[in-house]
Every structure is written in structure tokens, then in C-alpha cells.
Amino acid sequence: MVALFLAAALAAAPLQAGPAPQEPPPTAAQAPVALEDVVVTGRPLDQLISDFVGEVAEPNRRRGLARWEDRVCVGVANLRTETAQYLSDRISTVAADIGLETGGPGCTPNILVVAAADGDELAQALVDRRRSAFRMGGSGMDRGGDAFEAFLESDRPVRWWQLSMPTDSETGDRAVRLPGDCVDNCIDADDFAPRIRLAGASRLTTQIVDNLFRVVVIVDVDRAAGLSVLQLADYIAMVSLAQINPEADTSGYVSILNVFDDATPTLTGWDLAYLDGLYGAERNDQNRGAGRAEIESSIRRAHARARVEAEE
């Protein structure tokens, strides 16, 4: 898999480490809100948090929020060695901080970052070479055909495509059929479906959870040239460790997701609290909204801690 992407990667110039051009400061009414400063904005805290999570979270259709279950391995292609190593190390550090194991040298990447002078050309080349690596055909494994076309046609400095797997949390086996799957005599419909042994029946819980298992991130180095390597690494960490809506409007918040618009320096309180909530959430709740609620609770706790620290 790694060889596939490396072979298709195009030559690219190194990223620039200089700061992004400064825009005129926003007016007070437009100023984005830092998590610790919410109480001075006059806007209800719960509504701000709910709106942020609603904008940012984008699970696959008819699925719950997915996350990495065990280990992540970050691979970076087509950049100078020192830049690639820094990106890999920083993304891995963020992953470790939220409780994930990270692979060492020689591990097989499941988060692959590829840089290119022309992100559009690279995206199309990768898909032309092996489309099935992006759309495997299993129900609920990606964001669908329209989102895939948007990925290919995006003019963003950084674009990403994620695959997740509905998984039996009791056994670790996948819980969705893929094209070509067959067991026994391949005559009955049941022969083509995974067989899940239920540990216990409940209307409130489920043993099927959604696990991320592959993320491809394409960096257009010309479009991303205004960022420092740290800013780029933190942005990629956010969009590869969680299912983030590429169209999210987070302009009202101080978030790394705004880095291409307002040069947010690094991961912020909003971002870190979101990731902490996602990776601390109970995964077996039948209600797909439960994960969002736990993320919102995590942000509330982070806000309370930040306010206490600010007052000390």
C-alpha cells in the first residue's frame, strides 16, 4: 500500500516555514472565541459548544463517529527528510496524547501524508491507479460518492480521505460485507454477510463500533506555503485523528481548523477538548448522538479548567 502511494507521488518543493500573511484584525463582533474566554462573549456556553461540535463532526452516513482503536503509524512522502520526520513525530505525539499507541520506524502507515506541487493531479493519479483503495464498497465505510468527488475536485491546501470499518467490539472482526466476500456454499444471502455473535441483546447498547483504519492526506505545497511546519502538522493531526467536516465553518472559534484563514498558531483548547471527548467517549451506546454529547461534555470540562487556571 505504501509503495502504491509513493510511486504515484509527484515531485514537490519543500514547505515554507514562514508565518502566514496577516489579515486585518476582526471586529469585536466577528472575533473568534477562545475556549477559556467564552463567558465574556455574551453567548450561551452550551450553544457555542453544541454549534462547534455540530459543525466539526462528520461521521459516515448512517454511522456513529469513528476513531482509531489501537495504533496509528504516520508516513510522510515527498518532502525533505527533516520536514517529513517533524510532521510524523508531531502527529504521532498528538495521537499519543489522546491515548493511542504509535508505530515506530518501519511500521506500515495507516495515516499517509503525501505532498505534491499539484494536489489535484496527485489526487487523480492515486485514484486512477487504485480506486478501490479509496472506495472499498462496504456499507458505511466512507462519506459517499458526492464527498469523494469533492475530495478529487477540492482546491484546499490540504485534503483528506478516510476509511472506517464497522467492527464487532467483542471480537475485533469487521461487521460489514465487502465485494467478493463469501462463506460456505455462497448460495444463501447469509453466506455473503459477516456473522456476529451477540454477547447480549439490548435496545440501549450495541457491540458494533466504527474504527478508522486508513487516512490519506494530500498537501498542495504551493497552496499551503504560508504555514509553518508546526501549523501544518497540527492541522493534519486534527483532520486525521477525527472525522472532520471539510466544509465546517469554525470562523467563530479559535481553532486550528481556521489556520488557512487566520493563522491560528497550533491546536487550541477547542481542538484538544474535542479530541479528548472523542477518544474518551463510550462507544457502545445505541444512540449515535451519544458520542457527540460526550464530546460536548469534554469541552465543558476543558472550559471550566481553563477558567480556573486563568483566575489563579
PDB file of C-alpha atoms in Angstrom:
ATOM      1  CA  MET A   1       0.000   0.000   0.000  1.00  0.00           C
ATOM      2  CA  VAL A   2       2.799   2.403   0.904  1.00  0.00           C
ATOM      3  CA  ALA A   3       4.656   1.633  -2.309  1.00  0.00           C
ATOM      4  CA  LEU A   4       1.499   2.423  -4.275  1.00  0.00           C
ATOM      5  CA  PHE A   5       1.278   5.933  -2.899  1.00  0.00           C
ATOM      6  CA  LEU A   6       4.991   6.639  -3.029  1.00  0.00           C
ATOM      7  CA  ALA A   7       5.164   5.553  -6.644  1.00  0.00           C
ATOM      8  CA  ALA A   8       2.307   7.854  -7.569  1.00  0.00           C
ATOM      9  CA  ALA A   9       3.563  10.863  -5.582  1.00  0.00           C
ATOM     10  CA  LEU A  10       4.769  13.824  -7.622  1.00  0.00           C
ATOM     11  CA  ALA A  11       7.874  15.954  -7.086  1.00  0.00           C
ATOM     12  CA  ALA A  12       7.246  18.812  -4.661  1.00  0.00           C
ATOM     13  CA  ALA A  13       9.073  21.824  -3.297  1.00  0.00           C
ATOM     14  CA  PRO A  14       9.720  21.980   0.474  1.00  0.00           C
ATOM     15  CA  LEU A  15       7.137  23.711   2.626  1.00  0.00           C
ATOM     16  CA  GLN A  16       7.896  27.246   3.681  1.00  0.00           C
ATOM     17  CA  ALA A  17       8.335  27.742   7.400  1.00  0.00           C
ATOM     18  CA  GLY A  18       7.445  31.434   7.495  1.00  0.00           C
ATOM     19  CA  PRO A  19       4.287  32.836   9.098  1.00  0.00           C
ATOM     20  CA  ALA A  20       1.100  33.248   7.114  1.00  0.00           C
ATOM     21  CA  PRO A  21       0.298  36.759   5.828  1.00  0.00           C
ATOM     22  CA  GLN A  22      -1.540  38.758   8.443  1.00  0.00           C
ATOM     23  CA  GLU A  23      -5.099  39.847   7.719  1.00  0.00           C
ATOM     24  CA  PRO A  24      -6.671  42.952   9.290  1.00  0.00           C
ATOM     25  CA  PRO A  25      -7.864  42.106  12.823  1.00  0.00           C
ATOM     26  CA  PRO A  26     -11.559  41.190  13.096  1.00  0.00           C
ATOM     27  CA  THR A  27     -14.032  43.473  14.757  1.00  0.00           C
ATOM     28  CA  ALA A  28     -15.216  42.619  18.269  1.00  0.00           C
ATOM     29  CA  ALA A  29     -18.432  41.164  16.876  1.00  0.00           C
ATOM     30  CA  GLN A  30     -16.502  38.955  14.471  1.00  0.00           C
ATOM     31  CA  ALA A  31     -13.635  37.940  16.732  1.00  0.00           C
ATOM     32  CA  PRO A  32     -13.327  34.151  17.119  1.00  0.00           C
ATOM     33  CA  VAL A  33     -13.883  32.836  20.631  1.00  0.00           C
ATOM     34  CA  ALA A  34     -11.147  31.132  22.621  1.00  0.00           C
ATOM     35  CA  LEU A  35     -12.465  28.327  24.805  1.00  0.00           C
ATOM     36  CA  GLU A  36     -11.339  29.964  28.063  1.00  0.00           C
ATOM     37  CA  ASP A  37     -12.956  33.281  27.081  1.00  0.00           C
ATOM     38  CA  VAL A  38     -16.466  32.041  26.288  1.00  0.00           C
ATOM     39  CA  VAL A  39     -18.031  33.657  29.351  1.00  0.00           C
ATOM     40  CA  VAL A  40     -17.155  37.162  28.186  1.00  0.00           C
ATOM     41  CA  THR A  41     -18.833  36.854  24.817  1.00  0.00           C
ATOM     42  CA  GLY A  42     -22.443  37.067  25.997  1.00  0.00           C
ATOM     43  CA  ARG A  43     -23.251  33.897  24.035  1.00  0.00           C
ATOM     44  CA  PRO A  44     -24.557  30.815  25.888  1.00  0.00           C
ATOM     45  CA  LEU A  45     -21.762  28.338  26.545  1.00  0.00           C
ATOM     46  CA  ASP A  46     -23.850  25.246  25.794  1.00  0.00           C
ATOM     47  CA  GLN A  47     -24.998  26.687  22.472  1.00  0.00           C
ATOM     48  CA  LEU A  48     -21.440  27.578  21.458  1.00  0.00           C
ATOM     49  CA  ILE A  49     -20.241  24.086  22.261  1.00  0.00           C
ATOM     50  CA  SER A  50     -23.150  22.406  20.511  1.00  0.00           C
ATOM     51  CA  ASP A  51     -22.642  24.546  17.415  1.00  0.00           C
ATOM     52  CA  PHE A  52     -18.917  23.796  17.320  1.00  0.00           C
ATOM     53  CA  VAL A  53     -19.417  20.040  17.565  1.00  0.00           C
ATOM     54  CA  GLY A  54     -22.249  20.204  15.040  1.00  0.00           C
ATOM     55  CA  GLU A  55     -20.013  21.982  12.544  1.00  0.00           C
ATOM     56  CA  VAL A  56     -16.910  19.863  13.043  1.00  0.00           C
ATOM     57  CA  ALA A  57     -18.188  16.284  13.398  1.00  0.00           C
ATOM     58  CA  GLU A  58     -18.958  14.414  10.196  1.00  0.00           C
ATOM     59  CA  PRO A  59     -19.442  10.668  10.610  1.00  0.00           C
ATOM     60  CA  ASN A  60     -20.071   8.467   7.618  1.00  0.00           C
ATOM     61  CA  ARG A  61     -23.675   8.233   6.536  1.00  0.00           C
ATOM     62  CA  ARG A  62     -25.909   6.352   8.996  1.00  0.00           C
ATOM     63  CA  ARG A  63     -22.903   5.574  11.208  1.00  0.00           C
ATOM     64  CA  GLY A  64     -21.608   6.795  14.557  1.00  0.00           C
ATOM     65  CA  LEU A  65     -18.445   8.840  14.978  1.00  0.00           C
ATOM     66  CA  ALA A  66     -15.377   6.758  14.155  1.00  0.00           C
ATOM     67  CA  ARG A  67     -11.967   6.927  15.781  1.00  0.00           C
ATOM     68  CA  TRP A  68      -8.735   4.978  15.795  1.00  0.00           C
ATOM     69  CA  GLU A  69      -8.940   1.992  18.101  1.00  0.00           C
ATOM     70  CA  ASP A  70      -5.345   0.971  18.692  1.00  0.00           C
ATOM     71  CA  ARG A  71      -2.161   2.012  16.940  1.00  0.00           C
ATOM     72  CA  VAL A  72      -1.528   4.658  14.336  1.00  0.00           C
ATOM     73  CA  CYS A  73       1.508   4.782  12.095  1.00  0.00           C
ATOM     74  CA  VAL A  74       2.221   8.050  10.293  1.00  0.00           C
ATOM     75  CA  GLY A  75       4.014   8.043   6.963  1.00  0.00           C
ATOM     76  CA  VAL A  76       5.053  11.190   5.102  1.00  0.00           C
ATOM     77  CA  ALA A  77       6.103  11.114   1.460  1.00  0.00           C
ATOM     78  CA  ASN A  78       7.614  13.577  -0.964  1.00  0.00           C
ATOM     79  CA  LEU A  79       9.100  16.075   1.470  1.00  0.00           C
ATOM     80  CA  ARG A  80      12.633  16.666   2.678  1.00  0.00           C
ATOM     81  CA  THR A  81      13.703  14.182   5.331  1.00  0.00           C
ATOM     82  CA  GLU A  82      13.782  16.634   8.232  1.00  0.00           C
ATOM     83  CA  THR A  83      10.376  18.106   7.337  1.00  0.00           C
ATOM     84  CA  ALA A  84       8.814  14.669   6.877  1.00  0.00           C
ATOM     85  CA  GLN A  85      10.237  13.476  10.203  1.00  0.00           C
ATOM     86  CA  TYR A  86       8.939  16.525  12.032  1.00  0.00           C
ATOM     87  CA  LEU A  87       5.433  16.071  10.625  1.00  0.00           C
ATOM     88  CA  SER A  88       5.418  12.387  11.504  1.00  0.00           C
ATOM     89  CA  ASP A  89       6.716  12.988  15.020  1.00  0.00           C
ATOM     90  CA  ARG A  90       4.301  15.820  15.795  1.00  0.00           C
ATOM     91  CA  ILE A  91       1.213  13.974  14.527  1.00  0.00           C
ATOM     92  CA  SER A  92       2.314  10.885  16.462  1.00  0.00           C
ATOM     93  CA  THR A  93       2.753  12.976  19.615  1.00  0.00           C
ATOM     94  CA  VAL A  94      -0.792  14.336  19.359  1.00  0.00           C
ATOM     95  CA  ALA A  95      -2.053  10.776  18.852  1.00  0.00           C
ATOM     96  CA  ALA A  96      -0.142   9.549  21.896  1.00  0.00           C
ATOM     97  CA  ASP A  97      -1.501  12.411  23.998  1.00  0.00           C
ATOM     98  CA  ILE A  98      -5.060  11.182  23.406  1.00  0.00           C
ATOM     99  CA  GLY A  99      -4.170   7.621  24.341  1.00  0.00           C
ATOM    100  CA  LEU A 100      -3.250   5.956  21.060  1.00  0.00           C
ATOM    101  CA  GLU A 101      -0.236   3.765  20.505  1.00  0.00           C
ATOM    102  CA  THR A 102       2.092   4.985  17.771  1.00  0.00           C
ATOM    103  CA  GLY A 103       4.201   2.906  15.463  1.00  0.00           C
ATOM    104  CA  GLY A 104       7.966   3.187  15.360  1.00  0.00           C
ATOM    105  CA  PRO A 105      10.351   3.210  12.393  1.00  0.00           C
ATOM    106  CA  GLY A 106       9.416   0.680   9.743  1.00  0.00           C
ATOM    107  CA  CYS A 107       5.737   0.400  10.689  1.00  0.00           C
ATOM    108  CA  THR A 108       3.170   0.243   7.894  1.00  0.00           C
ATOM    109  CA  PRO A 109       1.477   3.658   7.645  1.00  0.00           C
ATOM    110  CA  ASN A 110      -2.256   3.897   8.155  1.00  0.00           C
ATOM    111  CA  ILE A 111      -2.079   7.703   8.142  1.00  0.00           C
ATOM    112  CA  LEU A 112      -0.273   8.638   4.940  1.00  0.00           C
ATOM    113  CA  VAL A 113       0.602  12.247   4.170  1.00  0.00           C
ATOM    114  CA  VAL A 114       1.733  12.923   0.609  1.00  0.00           C
ATOM    115  CA  ALA A 115       2.926  16.315  -0.623  1.00  0.00           C
ATOM    116  CA  ALA A 116       2.720  17.497  -4.202  1.00  0.00           C
ATOM    117  CA  ALA A 117       3.267  20.613  -6.265  1.00  0.00           C
ATOM    118  CA  ASP A 118      -0.172  19.937  -7.769  1.00  0.00           C
ATOM    119  CA  GLY A 119      -2.588  18.357  -5.311  1.00  0.00           C
ATOM    120  CA  ASP A 120      -5.300  17.949  -7.939  1.00  0.00           C
ATOM    121  CA  GLU A 121      -3.070  15.940 -10.223  1.00  0.00           C
ATOM    122  CA  LEU A 122      -1.808  13.767  -7.396  1.00  0.00           C
ATOM    123  CA  ALA A 123      -5.298  13.001  -6.074  1.00  0.00           C
ATOM    124  CA  GLN A 124      -6.475  11.936  -9.518  1.00  0.00           C
ATOM    125  CA  ALA A 125      -3.331   9.875 -10.144  1.00  0.00           C
ATOM    126  CA  LEU A 126      -3.747   7.970  -6.891  1.00  0.00           C
ATOM    127  CA  VAL A 127      -7.387   7.215  -7.595  1.00  0.00           C
ATOM    128  CA  ASP A 128      -6.710   6.217 -11.211  1.00  0.00           C
ATOM    129  CA  ARG A 129      -4.034   3.805 -10.030  1.00  0.00           C
ATOM    130  CA  ARG A 130      -6.178   2.091  -7.415  1.00  0.00           C
ATOM    131  CA  ARG A 131      -9.669   3.407  -6.859  1.00  0.00           C
ATOM    132  CA  SER A 132     -10.555   0.512  -4.568  1.00  0.00           C
ATOM    133  CA  ALA A 133      -8.048   1.796  -2.009  1.00  0.00           C
ATOM    134  CA  PHE A 134     -10.328   4.809  -1.555  1.00  0.00           C
ATOM    135  CA  ARG A 135     -13.761   3.254  -2.043  1.00  0.00           C
ATOM    136  CA  MET A 136     -13.797  -0.358  -0.876  1.00  0.00           C
ATOM    137  CA  GLY A 137     -17.509  -0.893  -1.378  1.00  0.00           C
ATOM    138  CA  GLY A 138     -18.548  -1.747   2.170  1.00  0.00           C
ATOM    139  CA  SER A 139     -21.594  -0.051   3.653  1.00  0.00           C
ATOM    140  CA  GLY A 140     -20.772   2.891   5.926  1.00  0.00           C
ATOM    141  CA  MET A 141     -17.033   2.812   5.258  1.00  0.00           C
ATOM    142  CA  ASP A 142     -16.685   6.268   3.697  1.00  0.00           C
ATOM    143  CA  ARG A 143     -18.589   9.526   3.191  1.00  0.00           C
ATOM    144  CA  GLY A 144     -20.136   8.551  -0.139  1.00  0.00           C
ATOM    145  CA  GLY A 145     -19.847   9.375  -3.808  1.00  0.00           C
ATOM    146  CA  ASP A 146     -20.540  13.113  -3.607  1.00  0.00           C
ATOM    147  CA  ALA A 147     -17.914  13.573  -0.902  1.00  0.00           C
ATOM    148  CA  PHE A 148     -15.438  11.542  -2.947  1.00  0.00           C
ATOM    149  CA  GLU A 149     -15.929  13.784  -5.961  1.00  0.00           C
ATOM    150  CA  ALA A 150     -15.461  16.808  -3.698  1.00  0.00           C
ATOM    151  CA  PHE A 151     -12.189  15.267  -2.481  1.00  0.00           C
ATOM    152  CA  LEU A 152     -10.957  14.907  -6.052  1.00  0.00           C
ATOM    153  CA  GLU A 153     -12.034  18.397  -7.102  1.00  0.00           C
ATOM    154  CA  SER A 154     -11.038  20.244  -3.935  1.00  0.00           C
ATOM    155  CA  ASP A 155      -8.907  23.374  -4.162  1.00  0.00           C
ATOM    156  CA  ARG A 156      -7.947  23.186  -0.484  1.00  0.00           C
ATOM    157  CA  PRO A 157      -4.291  23.339   0.573  1.00  0.00           C
ATOM    158  CA  VAL A 158      -4.889  20.095   2.483  1.00  0.00           C
ATOM    159  CA  ARG A 159      -7.477  17.490   1.509  1.00  0.00           C
ATOM    160  CA  TRP A 160      -8.088  14.140   3.150  1.00  0.00           C
ATOM    161  CA  TRP A 161      -9.980  10.909   2.644  1.00  0.00           C
ATOM    162  CA  GLN A 162     -10.764   8.494   5.449  1.00  0.00           C
ATOM    163  CA  LEU A 163     -11.954   4.920   5.594  1.00  0.00           C
ATOM    164  CA  SER A 164     -13.567   3.437   8.684  1.00  0.00           C
ATOM    165  CA  MET A 165     -14.770  -0.065   9.433  1.00  0.00           C
ATOM    166  CA  PRO A 166     -17.905  -1.114  11.335  1.00  0.00           C
ATOM    167  CA  THR A 167     -16.348  -3.570  13.773  1.00  0.00           C
ATOM    168  CA  ASP A 168     -17.508  -6.140  16.302  1.00  0.00           C
ATOM    169  CA  SER A 169     -16.108  -4.709  19.536  1.00  0.00           C
ATOM    170  CA  GLU A 170     -16.207  -8.158  21.177  1.00  0.00           C
ATOM    171  CA  THR A 171     -14.052  -9.928  18.604  1.00  0.00           C
ATOM    172  CA  GLY A 172     -12.406  -7.189  16.565  1.00  0.00           C
ATOM    173  CA  ASP A 173     -13.842  -8.689  13.362  1.00  0.00           C
ATOM    174  CA  ARG A 174     -15.342  -6.467  10.718  1.00  0.00           C
ATOM    175  CA  ALA A 175     -19.107  -6.254  10.705  1.00  0.00           C
ATOM    176  CA  VAL A 176     -19.746  -5.296   7.089  1.00  0.00           C
ATOM    177  CA  ARG A 177     -19.629  -7.255   3.862  1.00  0.00           C
ATOM    178  CA  LEU A 178     -17.092  -6.328   1.202  1.00  0.00           C
ATOM    179  CA  PRO A 179     -17.399  -7.132  -2.510  1.00  0.00           C
ATOM    180  CA  GLY A 180     -16.297 -10.713  -3.082  1.00  0.00           C
ATOM    181  CA  ASP A 181     -16.992 -11.903   0.437  1.00  0.00           C
ATOM    182  CA  CYS A 182     -18.370 -15.410   0.598  1.00  0.00           C
ATOM    183  CA  VAL A 183     -18.593 -18.227   3.121  1.00  0.00           C
ATOM    184  CA  ASP A 184     -19.945 -21.774   2.889  1.00  0.00           C
ATOM    185  CA  ASN A 185     -21.753 -22.559  -0.368  1.00  0.00           C
ATOM    186  CA  CYS A 186     -22.315 -18.945  -1.488  1.00  0.00           C
ATOM    187  CA  ILE A 187     -25.968 -19.566  -2.304  1.00  0.00           C
ATOM    188  CA  ASP A 188     -27.920 -18.011   0.542  1.00  0.00           C
ATOM    189  CA  ALA A 189     -27.771 -14.328   1.425  1.00  0.00           C
ATOM    190  CA  ASP A 190     -26.314 -15.234   4.807  1.00  0.00           C
ATOM    191  CA  ASP A 191     -23.275 -16.682   3.060  1.00  0.00           C
ATOM    192  CA  PHE A 192     -22.231 -13.194   1.985  1.00  0.00           C
ATOM    193  CA  ALA A 193     -22.643 -11.409   5.310  1.00  0.00           C
ATOM    194  CA  PRO A 194     -20.381 -11.307   8.377  1.00  0.00           C
ATOM    195  CA  ARG A 195     -21.666 -13.438  11.227  1.00  0.00           C
ATOM    196  CA  ILE A 196     -21.883 -11.551  14.502  1.00  0.00           C
ATOM    197  CA  ARG A 197     -22.244 -13.483  17.740  1.00  0.00           C
ATOM    198  CA  LEU A 198     -24.166 -11.189  20.073  1.00  0.00           C
ATOM    199  CA  ALA A 199     -22.778 -11.029  23.589  1.00  0.00           C
ATOM    200  CA  GLY A 200     -26.080  -9.654  24.889  1.00  0.00           C
ATOM    201  CA  ALA A 201     -29.211  -8.174  23.383  1.00  0.00           C
ATOM    202  CA  SER A 202     -30.096  -4.590  24.311  1.00  0.00           C
ATOM    203  CA  ARG A 203     -32.028  -1.682  22.860  1.00  0.00           C
ATOM    204  CA  LEU A 204     -29.618   0.726  24.513  1.00  0.00           C
ATOM    205  CA  THR A 205     -26.246  -0.703  23.571  1.00  0.00           C
ATOM    206  CA  THR A 206     -24.537  -2.165  20.528  1.00  0.00           C
ATOM    207  CA  GLN A 207     -21.343  -4.134  20.126  1.00  0.00           C
ATOM    208  CA  ILE A 208     -20.757  -2.686  16.636  1.00  0.00           C
ATOM    209  CA  VAL A 209     -18.423   0.311  16.662  1.00  0.00           C
ATOM    210  CA  ASP A 210     -16.731   2.316  13.894  1.00  0.00           C
ATOM    211  CA  ASN A 211     -12.941   2.260  13.670  1.00  0.00           C
ATOM    212  CA  LEU A 212     -10.800   4.405  11.415  1.00  0.00           C
ATOM    213  CA  PHE A 213      -8.268   2.287   9.582  1.00  0.00           C
ATOM    214  CA  ARG A 214      -6.885   4.375   6.699  1.00  0.00           C
ATOM    215  CA  VAL A 215      -6.431   8.096   6.118  1.00  0.00           C
ATOM    216  CA  VAL A 216      -4.809   9.653   3.060  1.00  0.00           C
ATOM    217  CA  VAL A 217      -3.861  13.325   3.334  1.00  0.00           C
ATOM    218  CA  ILE A 218      -2.706  15.293   0.283  1.00  0.00           C
ATOM    219  CA  VAL A 219      -0.820  18.535   0.824  1.00  0.00           C
ATOM    220  CA  ASP A 220      -0.622  21.008  -2.050  1.00  0.00           C
ATOM    221  CA  VAL A 221       2.655  22.703  -1.153  1.00  0.00           C
ATOM    222  CA  ASP A 222       2.002  25.849  -3.160  1.00  0.00           C
ATOM    223  CA  ARG A 223      -1.381  26.433  -1.521  1.00  0.00           C
ATOM    224  CA  ALA A 224      -0.008  25.600   1.940  1.00  0.00           C
ATOM    225  CA  ALA A 225       3.171  27.640   1.554  1.00  0.00           C
ATOM    226  CA  GLY A 226       2.217  30.244   4.166  1.00  0.00           C
ATOM    227  CA  LEU A 227       2.142  27.791   7.070  1.00  0.00           C
ATOM    228  CA  SER A 228       4.881  26.758   9.437  1.00  0.00           C
ATOM    229  CA  VAL A 229       5.582  23.047   9.642  1.00  0.00           C
ATOM    230  CA  LEU A 230       4.094  23.009  13.165  1.00  0.00           C
ATOM    231  CA  GLN A 231       0.845  24.569  11.964  1.00  0.00           C
ATOM    232  CA  LEU A 232       0.627  22.091   9.111  1.00  0.00           C
ATOM    233  CA  ALA A 233       1.338  19.148  11.420  1.00  0.00           C
ATOM    234  CA  ASP A 234      -1.347  20.199  13.895  1.00  0.00           C
ATOM    235  CA  TYR A 235      -3.909  20.723  11.158  1.00  0.00           C
ATOM    236  CA  ILE A 236      -3.188  17.281   9.719  1.00  0.00           C
ATOM    237  CA  ALA A 237      -3.348  15.738  13.184  1.00  0.00           C
ATOM    238  CA  MET A 238      -6.825  17.174  13.728  1.00  0.00           C
ATOM    239  CA  VAL A 239      -8.246  16.003  10.404  1.00  0.00           C
ATOM    240  CA  SER A 240      -6.640  12.556  10.508  1.00  0.00           C
ATOM    241  CA  LEU A 241      -7.461  11.612  14.101  1.00  0.00           C
ATOM    242  CA  ALA A 242     -11.153  12.597  13.851  1.00  0.00           C
ATOM    243  CA  GLN A 243     -13.836  12.700  11.175  1.00  0.00           C
ATOM    244  CA  ILE A 244     -13.829  16.424  10.407  1.00  0.00           C
ATOM    245  CA  ASN A 245     -16.239  18.114   8.022  1.00  0.00           C
ATOM    246  CA  PRO A 246     -14.148  19.773   5.279  1.00  0.00           C
ATOM    247  CA  GLU A 247     -16.887  22.401   4.889  1.00  0.00           C
ATOM    248  CA  ALA A 248     -17.132  23.230   8.607  1.00  0.00           C
ATOM    249  CA  ASP A 249     -17.480  26.920   9.396  1.00  0.00           C
ATOM    250  CA  THR A 250     -15.407  27.350  12.553  1.00  0.00           C
ATOM    251  CA  SER A 251     -14.649  31.029  11.977  1.00  0.00           C
ATOM    252  CA  GLY A 252     -16.369  31.911  15.245  1.00  0.00           C
ATOM    253  CA  TYR A 253     -13.918  29.792  17.254  1.00  0.00           C
ATOM    254  CA  VAL A 254     -10.187  29.836  17.871  1.00  0.00           C
ATOM    255  CA  SER A 255      -9.369  26.525  16.194  1.00  0.00           C
ATOM    256  CA  ILE A 256      -6.544  25.042  14.148  1.00  0.00           C
ATOM    257  CA  LEU A 257      -9.214  24.390  11.517  1.00  0.00           C
ATOM    258  CA  ASN A 258      -9.050  28.116  10.715  1.00  0.00           C
ATOM    259  CA  VAL A 259      -5.309  28.101  10.125  1.00  0.00           C
ATOM    260  CA  PHE A 260      -5.604  28.904   6.419  1.00  0.00           C
ATOM    261  CA  ASP A 261      -7.775  31.923   7.174  1.00  0.00           C
ATOM    262  CA  ASP A 262      -6.463  33.477  10.373  1.00  0.00           C
ATOM    263  CA  ALA A 263      -3.104  31.797  11.065  1.00  0.00           C
ATOM    264  CA  THR A 264      -4.183  30.096  14.298  1.00  0.00           C
ATOM    265  CA  PRO A 265      -0.812  29.090  15.742  1.00  0.00           C
ATOM    266  CA  THR A 266      -1.375  25.484  16.933  1.00  0.00           C
ATOM    267  CA  LEU A 267      -4.016  23.116  18.280  1.00  0.00           C
ATOM    268  CA  THR A 268      -6.262  25.102  20.610  1.00  0.00           C
ATOM    269  CA  GLY A 269      -8.438  24.411  23.634  1.00  0.00           C
ATOM    270  CA  TRP A 270     -11.429  23.728  21.389  1.00  0.00           C
ATOM    271  CA  ASP A 271      -9.463  21.240  19.299  1.00  0.00           C
ATOM    272  CA  LEU A 272      -7.837  19.352  22.148  1.00  0.00           C
ATOM    273  CA  ALA A 273     -11.077  19.130  24.138  1.00  0.00           C
ATOM    274  CA  TYR A 274     -12.840  17.793  21.028  1.00  0.00           C
ATOM    275  CA  LEU A 275     -10.227  15.056  20.563  1.00  0.00           C
ATOM    276  CA  ASP A 276     -10.221  14.203  24.273  1.00  0.00           C
ATOM    277  CA  GLY A 277     -14.007  13.842  24.197  1.00  0.00           C
ATOM    278  CA  LEU A 278     -13.969  11.708  21.072  1.00  0.00           C
ATOM    279  CA  TYR A 279     -11.377   9.307  22.459  1.00  0.00           C
ATOM    280  CA  GLY A 280     -12.895   9.215  25.923  1.00  0.00           C
ATOM    281  CA  ALA A 281     -16.442   8.539  24.742  1.00  0.00           C
ATOM    282  CA  GLU A 282     -18.368   5.335  25.466  1.00  0.00           C
ATOM    283  CA  ARG A 283     -18.545   3.531  22.137  1.00  0.00           C
ATOM    284  CA  ASN A 284     -21.312   1.001  22.682  1.00  0.00           C
ATOM    285  CA  ASP A 285     -24.281   3.329  23.037  1.00  0.00           C
ATOM    286  CA  GLN A 286     -27.027   2.532  20.539  1.00  0.00           C
ATOM    287  CA  ASN A 287     -27.846   6.240  20.289  1.00  0.00           C
ATOM    288  CA  ARG A 288     -25.492   7.661  17.664  1.00  0.00           C
ATOM    289  CA  GLY A 289     -25.807  11.095  19.219  1.00  0.00           C
ATOM    290  CA  ALA A 290     -24.264   9.900  22.474  1.00  0.00           C
ATOM    291  CA  GLY A 291     -20.730  10.315  21.169  1.00  0.00           C
ATOM    292  CA  ARG A 292     -21.377  13.952  20.310  1.00  0.00           C
ATOM    293  CA  ALA A 293     -22.835  14.521  23.766  1.00  0.00           C
ATOM    294  CA  GLU A 294     -19.680  13.145  25.381  1.00  0.00           C
ATOM    295  CA  ILE A 295     -17.527  15.402  23.228  1.00  0.00           C
ATOM    296  CA  GLU A 296     -19.623  18.376  24.325  1.00  0.00           C
ATOM    297  CA  SER A 297     -19.140  17.344  27.957  1.00  0.00           C
ATOM    298  CA  SER A 298     -15.384  17.141  27.401  1.00  0.00           C
ATOM    299  CA  ILE A 299     -15.339  20.683  26.023  1.00  0.00           C
ATOM    300  CA  ARG A 300     -17.347  21.955  29.010  1.00  0.00           C
ATOM    301  CA  ARG A 301     -14.821  20.386  31.395  1.00  0.00           C
ATOM    302  CA  ALA A 302     -11.908  21.865  29.469  1.00  0.00           C
ATOM    303  CA  HIS A 303     -13.584  25.268  29.595  1.00  0.00           C
ATOM    304  CA  ALA A 304     -14.036  25.025  33.359  1.00  0.00           C
ATOM    305  CA  ARG A 305     -10.378  24.070  33.839  1.00  0.00           C
ATOM    306  CA  ALA A 306      -9.211  26.921  31.618  1.00  0.00           C
ATOM    307  CA  ARG A 307     -11.300  29.455  33.562  1.00  0.00           C
ATOM    308  CA  VAL A 308      -9.882  28.248  36.881  1.00  0.00           C
ATOM    309  CA  GLU A 309      -6.330  28.448  35.569  1.00  0.00           C
ATOM    310  CA  ALA A 310      -6.951  31.947  34.211  1.00  0.00           C
ATOM    311  CA  GLU A 311      -8.196  33.127  37.618  1.00  0.00           C
ATOM    312  CA  GLU A 312      -5.254  31.720  39.586  1.00  0.00           C
TER     313      GLU A 312
END
